[in-house]
Amino acid sequence: MNEIDIRKGLVGVHADVTAVSKVMEESNSLTYRGYAVQDLAEHCSFEEVAYLLWHGELPDRRQLAAFQKDERAERRISPRLKRVIAEFPRRAHPMDAIRTAVSFMGMEDPEVADVSEAATRRKALRLLAKIPTAIAAFHRIRQGKRTTSPREDLGFAENFFHMVFGRVPAPEVVKAFDVSLILYAEHGFNASTFTARTVASSQADIHAAITAAIGSLKGPLHGGANEAVMHMLTEIGSPERAKQWLEGKFDHRALVMGFGHRVYKHGDSRVPTMTRYAEKMAEVIGDDRWLAIERVLAEEMLTRKNIHPNLDFPAGPTYYMMGFEIPMFTPIFVASRITGWAAHVFEQIADNRLIRPLSVYTGPEQRAVVPIKRR
Ligand code: COA
């Protein structure tokens, strides 16, 4: 058994090739189809980035217009799905709600059984368009409000605000949200993306792959960290308490959410961009409290543990300052990451081999079955 190399957590294992994105540990940088993510965040919309991830190139004006027209036309969810969502337990976590809603969308999709790449691309577009509508519907139903219909005259980010809050905020708020969607869109073979590829590798449909990916993203070691960060900040409450609170965590060798990364060990390239937009949000609402706490935590974590923050660290308070309730944070991540997941599903099915690793057995040696009468 000793000579078998087991990589717990698949640390350092290259499971396949990909042309979707490159995560560079040595320079702490990330590119989507060759473009630096911070440049995409500054110069492009989320829709352009979605197109890039799915088609390999940024769209020209005409291609973008066609993509937006198709996405906007698919935003409505069926009356039956709305009724199903209305039956979800009000106390359910919105991640469980969107996971179940996506699974249900699969049952309704006319092409569910067609797992060809062309049909899978059409289904992915429907998922991209409908996921925000389902997230917003559950949010509003939970709050005892009427659901809002999507608007075809609004961009992806604007329409999400419209559906959740019934209004579209100032352009700088919409831009900060759009930037967060771009930064969350794709990140190599992370746990949820690998889950999606694994499901797709058995020739199951994309709705099955995305449902499973959402399940994986929920965990606090993965996407759920953006919610955990905000719970941590509200628990700390003020910058004066931050150092002492952190000391308690160090005493118990506890995890501090929003810090650390499996690949980046010297900083996450997405953090400076997201932090800049978090600062803009603090200016908009005139309250720097959450970022002041974060500055203390980041400095202490670096000097004491040499651990850097990840994207969830600035993204959590950014969403909070926009007015989103904490359980909406990871579903927003879903609304973005569907682009990366789908790009990987297309890649997987275009050159598929069933994903099926081995394990080293450590249970009892083979033994004889003793029938129950004699036991
Ligand atoms: N808080 C405190 N200590 C941390 C830490 C954190 N957030 N992240 C890593 N460490 C410590 C580990 O305890 C370990 O210490 P040890 O060597 O004394 O045991 C060391 O740093 C190395 O970490 P390791 O667990 O090997 O890293 P990993 O690659 O397995 O885990 C994460 C990566 C993301 C799962 C981990 O950093 C984590 O749980 N972070 C918090 C959750 C989070 O923010 N997730 C979002 C990721 S984008």
PDB file of N, CA and C in Angstrom, residues 18-85:
ATOM      1  N   THR A  18      -7.691  21.912 -19.777  1.00  0.00           N
ATOM      2  CA  THR A  18      -8.810  22.832 -20.000  1.00  0.00           C
ATOM      3  C   THR A  18      -8.304  24.083 -20.711  1.00  0.00           C
ATOM      4  N   ALA A  19      -9.155  24.628 -21.586  1.00  0.00           N
ATOM      5  CA  ALA A  19      -8.818  25.895 -22.250  1.00  0.00           C
ATOM      6  C   ALA A  19      -9.701  27.023 -21.721  1.00  0.00           C
ATOM      7  N   VAL A  20     -10.439  26.765 -20.630  1.00  0.00           N
ATOM      8  CA  VAL A  20     -11.403  27.775 -20.154  1.00  0.00           C
ATOM      9  C   VAL A  20     -10.700  28.854 -19.340  1.00  0.00           C
ATOM     10  N   SER A  21      -9.931  28.448 -18.344  1.00  0.00           N
ATOM     11  CA  SER A  21      -9.252  29.462 -17.522  1.00  0.00           C
ATOM     12  C   SER A  21      -7.927  28.901 -17.026  1.00  0.00           C
ATOM     13  N   LYS A  22      -7.052  29.820 -16.601  1.00  0.00           N
ATOM     14  CA  LYS A  22      -5.746  29.400 -16.077  1.00  0.00           C
ATOM     15  C   LYS A  22      -5.548  30.048 -14.711  1.00  0.00           C
ATOM     16  N   VAL A  23      -5.343  29.214 -13.712  1.00  0.00           N
ATOM     17  CA  VAL A  23      -5.090  29.709 -12.359  1.00  0.00           C
ATOM     18  C   VAL A  23      -3.590  29.581 -12.134  1.00  0.00           C
ATOM     19  N   MET A  24      -2.905  30.725 -11.959  1.00  0.00           N
ATOM     20  CA  MET A  24      -1.445  30.695 -11.860  1.00  0.00           C
ATOM     21  C   MET A  24      -0.988  30.968 -10.440  1.00  0.00           C
ATOM     22  N   GLU A  25      -0.564  29.889  -9.805  1.00  0.00           N
ATOM     23  CA  GLU A  25      -0.172  29.947  -8.406  1.00  0.00           C
ATOM     24  C   GLU A  25       1.047  30.846  -8.223  1.00  0.00           C
ATOM     25  N   GLU A  26       2.022  30.708  -9.158  1.00  0.00           N
ATOM     26  CA  GLU A  26       3.294  31.419  -9.000  1.00  0.00           C
ATOM     27  C   GLU A  26       3.129  32.942  -9.045  1.00  0.00           C
ATOM     28  N   SER A  27       2.172  33.427  -9.882  1.00  0.00           N
ATOM     29  CA  SER A  27       1.979  34.879  -9.982  1.00  0.00           C
ATOM     30  C   SER A  27       0.652  35.323  -9.362  1.00  0.00           C
ATOM     31  N   ASN A  28      -0.035  34.435  -8.685  1.00  0.00           N
ATOM     32  CA  ASN A  28      -1.341  34.712  -8.074  1.00  0.00           C
ATOM     33  C   ASN A  28      -2.284  35.342  -9.075  1.00  0.00           C
ATOM     34  N   SER A  29      -2.300  34.829 -10.291  1.00  0.00           N
ATOM     35  CA  SER A  29      -3.169  35.459 -11.281  1.00  0.00           C
ATOM     36  C   SER A  29      -4.104  34.450 -11.932  1.00  0.00           C
ATOM     37  N   LEU A  30      -5.109  35.016 -12.579  1.00  0.00           N
ATOM     38  CA  LEU A  30      -6.169  34.205 -13.167  1.00  0.00           C
ATOM     39  C   LEU A  30      -6.557  34.800 -14.514  1.00  0.00           C
ATOM     40  N   THR A  31      -6.616  33.964 -15.548  1.00  0.00           N
ATOM     41  CA  THR A  31      -7.096  34.440 -16.849  1.00  0.00           C
ATOM     42  C   THR A  31      -8.270  33.573 -17.294  1.00  0.00           C
ATOM     43  N   TYR A  32      -9.242  34.222 -17.969  1.00  0.00           N
ATOM     44  CA  TYR A  32     -10.333  33.494 -18.625  1.00  0.00           C
ATOM     45  C   TYR A  32     -10.017  33.529 -20.117  1.00  0.00           C
ATOM     46  N   ARG A  33      -9.832  32.386 -20.720  1.00  0.00           N
ATOM     47  CA  ARG A  33      -9.534  32.318 -22.168  1.00  0.00           C
ATOM     48  C   ARG A  33      -8.399  33.267 -22.536  1.00  0.00           C
ATOM     49  N   GLY A  34      -7.443  33.434 -21.608  1.00  0.00           N
ATOM     50  CA  GLY A  34      -6.263  34.261 -21.894  1.00  0.00           C
ATOM     51  C   GLY A  34      -6.354  35.702 -21.430  1.00  0.00           C
ATOM     52  N   TYR A  35      -7.518  36.157 -21.012  1.00  0.00           N
ATOM     53  CA  TYR A  35      -7.670  37.546 -20.557  1.00  0.00           C
ATOM     54  C   TYR A  35      -7.590  37.617 -19.028  1.00  0.00           C
ATOM     55  N   ALA A  36      -6.793  38.577 -18.526  1.00  0.00           N
ATOM     56  CA  ALA A  36      -6.684  38.732 -17.067  1.00  0.00           C
ATOM     57  C   ALA A  36      -8.045  39.123 -16.504  1.00  0.00           C
ATOM     58  N   VAL A  37      -8.422  38.470 -15.409  1.00  0.00           N
ATOM     59  CA  VAL A  37      -9.770  38.664 -14.864  1.00  0.00           C
ATOM     60  C   VAL A  37      -9.997  40.106 -14.416  1.00  0.00           C
ATOM     61  N   GLN A  38      -8.940  40.764 -13.926  1.00  0.00           N
ATOM     62  CA  GLN A  38      -9.122  42.156 -13.471  1.00  0.00           C
ATOM     63  C   GLN A  38      -9.368  43.090 -14.658  1.00  0.00           C
ATOM     64  N   ASP A  39      -8.801  42.753 -15.839  1.00  0.00           N
ATOM     65  CA  ASP A  39      -9.066  43.572 -17.030  1.00  0.00           C
ATOM     66  C   ASP A  39     -10.493  43.355 -17.518  1.00  0.00           C
ATOM     67  N   LEU A  40     -10.942  42.106 -17.480  1.00  0.00           N
ATOM     68  CA  LEU A  40     -12.327  41.816 -17.873  1.00  0.00           C
ATOM     69  C   LEU A  40     -13.290  42.571 -16.954  1.00  0.00           C
ATOM     70  N   ALA A  41     -12.982  42.560 -15.648  1.00  0.00           N
ATOM     71  CA  ALA A  41     -13.860  43.233 -14.674  1.00  0.00           C
ATOM     72  C   ALA A  41     -13.949  44.724 -14.959  1.00  0.00           C
ATOM     73  N   GLU A  42     -12.852  45.321 -15.367  1.00  0.00           N
ATOM     74  CA  GLU A  42     -12.827  46.771 -15.618  1.00  0.00           C
ATOM     75  C   GLU A  42     -13.509  47.138 -16.920  1.00  0.00           C
ATOM     76  N   HIS A  43     -13.310  46.331 -17.961  1.00  0.00           N
ATOM     77  CA  HIS A  43     -13.700  46.769 -19.307  1.00  0.00           C
ATOM     78  C   HIS A  43     -14.894  46.046 -19.917  1.00  0.00           C
ATOM     79  N   CYS A  44     -15.366  44.997 -19.272  1.00  0.00           N
ATOM     80  CA  CYS A  44     -16.441  44.205 -19.903  1.00  0.00           C
ATOM     81  C   CYS A  44     -17.650  44.086 -18.980  1.00  0.00           C
ATOM     82  N   SER A  45     -18.766  43.676 -19.568  1.00  0.00           N
ATOM     83  CA  SER A  45     -19.951  43.352 -18.766  1.00  0.00           C
ATOM     84  C   SER A  45     -19.936  41.847 -18.484  1.00  0.00           C
ATOM     85  N   PHE A  46     -20.749  41.427 -17.505  1.00  0.00           N
ATOM     86  CA  PHE A  46     -20.853  39.996 -17.194  1.00  0.00           C
ATOM     87  C   PHE A  46     -21.320  39.208 -18.426  1.00  0.00           C
ATOM     88  N   GLU A  47     -22.238  39.794 -19.191  1.00  0.00           N
ATOM     89  CA  GLU A  47     -22.735  39.089 -20.379  1.00  0.00           C
ATOM     90  C   GLU A  47     -21.598  38.840 -21.381  1.00  0.00           C
ATOM     91  N   GLU A  48     -20.710  39.831 -21.556  1.00  0.00           N
ATOM     92  CA  GLU A  48     -19.575  39.633 -22.473  1.00  0.00           C
ATOM     93  C   GLU A  48     -18.672  38.503 -21.966  1.00  0.00           C
ATOM     94  N   VAL A  49     -18.487  38.460 -20.640  1.00  0.00           N
ATOM     95  CA  VAL A  49     -17.629  37.424 -20.057  1.00  0.00           C
ATOM     96  C   VAL A  49     -18.283  36.046 -20.196  1.00  0.00           C
ATOM     97  N   ALA A  50     -19.607  35.994 -20.022  1.00  0.00           N
ATOM     98  CA  ALA A  50     -20.319  34.716 -20.210  1.00  0.00           C
ATOM     99  C   ALA A  50     -20.106  34.232 -21.647  1.00  0.00           C
ATOM    100  N   TYR A  51     -20.229  35.144 -22.600  1.00  0.00           N
ATOM    101  CA  TYR A  51     -20.033  34.800 -24.017  1.00  0.00           C
ATOM    102  C   TYR A  51     -18.603  34.296 -24.228  1.00  0.00           C
ATOM    103  N   LEU A  52     -17.654  35.012 -23.641  1.00  0.00           N
ATOM    104  CA  LEU A  52     -16.244  34.624 -23.770  1.00  0.00           C
ATOM    105  C   LEU A  52     -16.017  33.199 -23.252  1.00  0.00           C
ATOM    106  N   LEU A  53     -16.550  32.912 -22.074  1.00  0.00           N
ATOM    107  CA  LEU A  53     -16.335  31.585 -21.485  1.00  0.00           C
ATOM    108  C   LEU A  53     -16.959  30.488 -22.353  1.00  0.00           C
ATOM    109  N   TRP A  54     -18.085  30.787 -22.962  1.00  0.00           N
ATOM    110  CA  TRP A  54     -18.803  29.763 -23.733  1.00  0.00           C
ATOM    111  C   TRP A  54     -18.327  29.634 -25.171  1.00  0.00           C
ATOM    112  N   HIS A  55     -17.763  30.734 -25.714  1.00  0.00           N
ATOM    113  CA  HIS A  55     -17.380  30.694 -27.139  1.00  0.00           C
ATOM    114  C   HIS A  55     -15.883  30.849 -27.371  1.00  0.00           C
ATOM    115  N   GLY A  56     -15.135  31.167 -26.332  1.00  0.00           N
ATOM    116  CA  GLY A  56     -13.679  31.240 -26.475  1.00  0.00           C
ATOM    117  C   GLY A  56     -13.162  32.608 -26.869  1.00  0.00           C
ATOM    118  N   GLU A  57     -14.024  33.488 -27.386  1.00  0.00           N
ATOM    119  CA  GLU A  57     -13.624  34.835 -27.803  1.00  0.00           C
ATOM    120  C   GLU A  57     -14.619  35.847 -27.248  1.00  0.00           C
ATOM    121  N   LEU A  58     -14.160  37.071 -27.026  1.00  0.00           N
ATOM    122  CA  LEU A  58     -15.086  38.138 -26.642  1.00  0.00           C
ATOM    123  C   LEU A  58     -16.000  38.437 -27.834  1.00  0.00           C
ATOM    124  N   PRO A  59     -17.261  38.788 -27.573  1.00  0.00           N
ATOM    125  CA  PRO A  59     -18.180  39.036 -28.697  1.00  0.00           C
ATOM    126  C   PRO A  59     -17.942  40.398 -29.331  1.00  0.00           C
ATOM    127  N   ASP A  60     -18.265  40.523 -30.621  1.00  0.00           N
ATOM    128  CA  ASP A  60     -18.329  41.875 -31.194  1.00  0.00           C
ATOM    129  C   ASP A  60     -19.733  42.416 -30.879  1.00  0.00           C
ATOM    130  N   ARG A  61     -19.998  43.639 -31.306  1.00  0.00           N
ATOM    131  CA  ARG A  61     -21.261  44.293 -30.970  1.00  0.00           C
ATOM    132  C   ARG A  61     -22.483  43.449 -31.382  1.00  0.00           C
ATOM    133  N   ARG A  62     -22.413  42.910 -32.576  1.00  0.00           N
ATOM    134  CA  ARG A  62     -23.554  42.142 -33.109  1.00  0.00           C
ATOM    135  C   ARG A  62     -23.741  40.826 -32.351  1.00  0.00           C
ATOM    136  N   GLN A  63     -22.615  40.162 -32.072  1.00  0.00           N
ATOM    137  CA  GLN A  63     -22.699  38.892 -31.336  1.00  0.00           C
ATOM    138  C   GLN A  63     -23.229  39.112 -29.922  1.00  0.00           C
ATOM    139  N   LEU A  64     -22.793  40.212 -29.298  1.00  0.00           N
ATOM    140  CA  LEU A  64     -23.267  40.497 -27.945  1.00  0.00           C
ATOM    141  C   LEU A  64     -24.767  40.784 -27.954  1.00  0.00           C
ATOM    142  N   ALA A  65     -25.205  41.570 -28.933  1.00  0.00           N
ATOM    143  CA  ALA A  65     -26.633  41.913 -29.014  1.00  0.00           C
ATOM    144  C   ALA A  65     -27.470  40.640 -29.175  1.00  0.00           C
ATOM    145  N   ALA A  66     -27.004  39.719 -30.013  1.00  0.00           N
ATOM    146  CA  ALA A  66     -27.753  38.482 -30.240  1.00  0.00           C
ATOM    147  C   ALA A  66     -27.775  37.629 -28.969  1.00  0.00           C
ATOM    148  N   PHE A  67     -26.624  37.558 -28.279  1.00  0.00           N
ATOM    149  CA  PHE A  67     -26.528  36.769 -27.049  1.00  0.00           C
ATOM    150  C   PHE A  67     -27.475  37.338 -25.981  1.00  0.00           C
ATOM    151  N   GLN A  68     -27.452  38.684 -25.851  1.00  0.00           N
ATOM    152  CA  GLN A  68     -28.309  39.324 -24.850  1.00  0.00           C
ATOM    153  C   GLN A  68     -29.782  39.112 -25.178  1.00  0.00           C
ATOM    154  N   LYS A  69     -30.107  39.193 -26.475  1.00  0.00           N
ATOM    155  CA  LYS A  69     -31.509  39.014 -26.885  1.00  0.00           C
ATOM    156  C   LYS A  69     -31.972  37.602 -26.508  1.00  0.00           C
ATOM    157  N   ASP A  70     -31.135  36.609 -26.800  1.00  0.00           N
ATOM    158  CA  ASP A  70     -31.502  35.221 -26.495  1.00  0.00           C
ATOM    159  C   ASP A  70     -31.629  35.008 -24.986  1.00  0.00           C
ATOM    160  N   GLU A  71     -30.682  35.561 -24.223  1.00  0.00           N
ATOM    161  CA  GLU A  71     -30.725  35.376 -22.757  1.00  0.00           C
ATOM    162  C   GLU A  71     -31.965  36.042 -22.170  1.00  0.00           C
ATOM    163  N   ARG A  72     -32.224  37.271 -22.599  1.00  0.00           N
ATOM    164  CA  ARG A  72     -33.365  38.030 -22.048  1.00  0.00           C
ATOM    165  C   ARG A  72     -34.697  37.352 -22.363  1.00  0.00           C
ATOM    166  N   ALA A  73     -34.760  36.697 -23.534  1.00  0.00           N
ATOM    167  CA  ALA A  73     -36.008  36.048 -23.946  1.00  0.00           C
ATOM    168  C   ALA A  73     -36.315  34.801 -23.119  1.00  0.00           C
ATOM    169  N   GLU A  74     -35.305  34.284 -22.402  1.00  0.00           N
ATOM    170  CA  GLU A  74     -35.480  33.025 -21.653  1.00  0.00           C
ATOM    171  C   GLU A  74     -35.625  33.242 -20.143  1.00  0.00           C
ATOM    172  N   ARG A  75     -35.760  34.495 -19.706  1.00  0.00           N
ATOM    173  CA  ARG A  75     -35.707  34.762 -18.262  1.00  0.00           C
ATOM    174  C   ARG A  75     -36.920  34.274 -17.465  1.00  0.00           C
ATOM    175  N   ARG A  76     -38.061  34.175 -18.112  1.00  0.00           N
ATOM    176  CA  ARG A  76     -39.257  33.806 -17.343  1.00  0.00           C
ATOM    177  C   ARG A  76     -39.194  32.352 -16.891  1.00  0.00           C
ATOM    178  N   ILE A  77     -39.689  32.109 -15.672  1.00  0.00           N
ATOM    179  CA  ILE A  77     -39.842  30.716 -15.221  1.00  0.00           C
ATOM    180  C   ILE A  77     -41.317  30.356 -15.355  1.00  0.00           C
ATOM    181  N   SER A  78     -41.598  29.047 -15.444  1.00  0.00           N
ATOM    182  CA  SER A  78     -42.971  28.618 -15.698  1.00  0.00           C
ATOM    183  C   SER A  78     -43.852  28.874 -14.477  1.00  0.00           C
ATOM    184  N   PRO A  79     -45.165  29.057 -14.696  1.00  0.00           N
ATOM    185  CA  PRO A  79     -46.089  29.199 -13.555  1.00  0.00           C
ATOM    186  C   PRO A  79     -45.997  27.992 -12.618  1.00  0.00           C
ATOM    187  N   ARG A  80     -45.745  26.804 -13.212  1.00  0.00           N
ATOM    188  CA  ARG A  80     -45.656  25.601 -12.370  1.00  0.00           C
ATOM    189  C   ARG A  80     -44.436  25.666 -11.456  1.00  0.00           C
ATOM    190  N   LEU A  81     -43.293  26.130 -11.996  1.00  0.00           N
ATOM    191  CA  LEU A  81     -42.103  26.247 -11.142  1.00  0.00           C
ATOM    192  C   LEU A  81     -42.343  27.292 -10.045  1.00  0.00           C
ATOM    193  N   LYS A  82     -43.041  28.359 -10.405  1.00  0.00           N
ATOM    194  CA  LYS A  82     -43.350  29.374  -9.378  1.00  0.00           C
ATOM    195  C   LYS A  82     -44.174  28.759  -8.257  1.00  0.00           C
ATOM    196  N   ARG A  83     -45.151  27.920  -8.647  1.00  0.00           N
ATOM    197  CA  ARG A  83     -45.992  27.276  -7.607  1.00  0.00           C
ATOM    198  C   ARG A  83     -45.149  26.329  -6.759  1.00  0.00           C
ATOM    199  N   VAL A  84     -44.229  25.604  -7.399  1.00  0.00           N
ATOM    200  CA  VAL A  84     -43.353  24.680  -6.665  1.00  0.00           C
ATOM    201  C   VAL A  84     -42.508  25.473  -5.664  1.00  0.00           C
ATOM    202  N   ILE A  85     -41.935  26.584  -6.131  1.00  0.00           N
ATOM    203  CA  ILE A  85     -41.088  27.416  -5.253  1.00  0.00           C
ATOM    204  C   ILE A  85     -41.915  27.946  -4.078  1.00  0.00           C
TER     205      ILE A  85
END
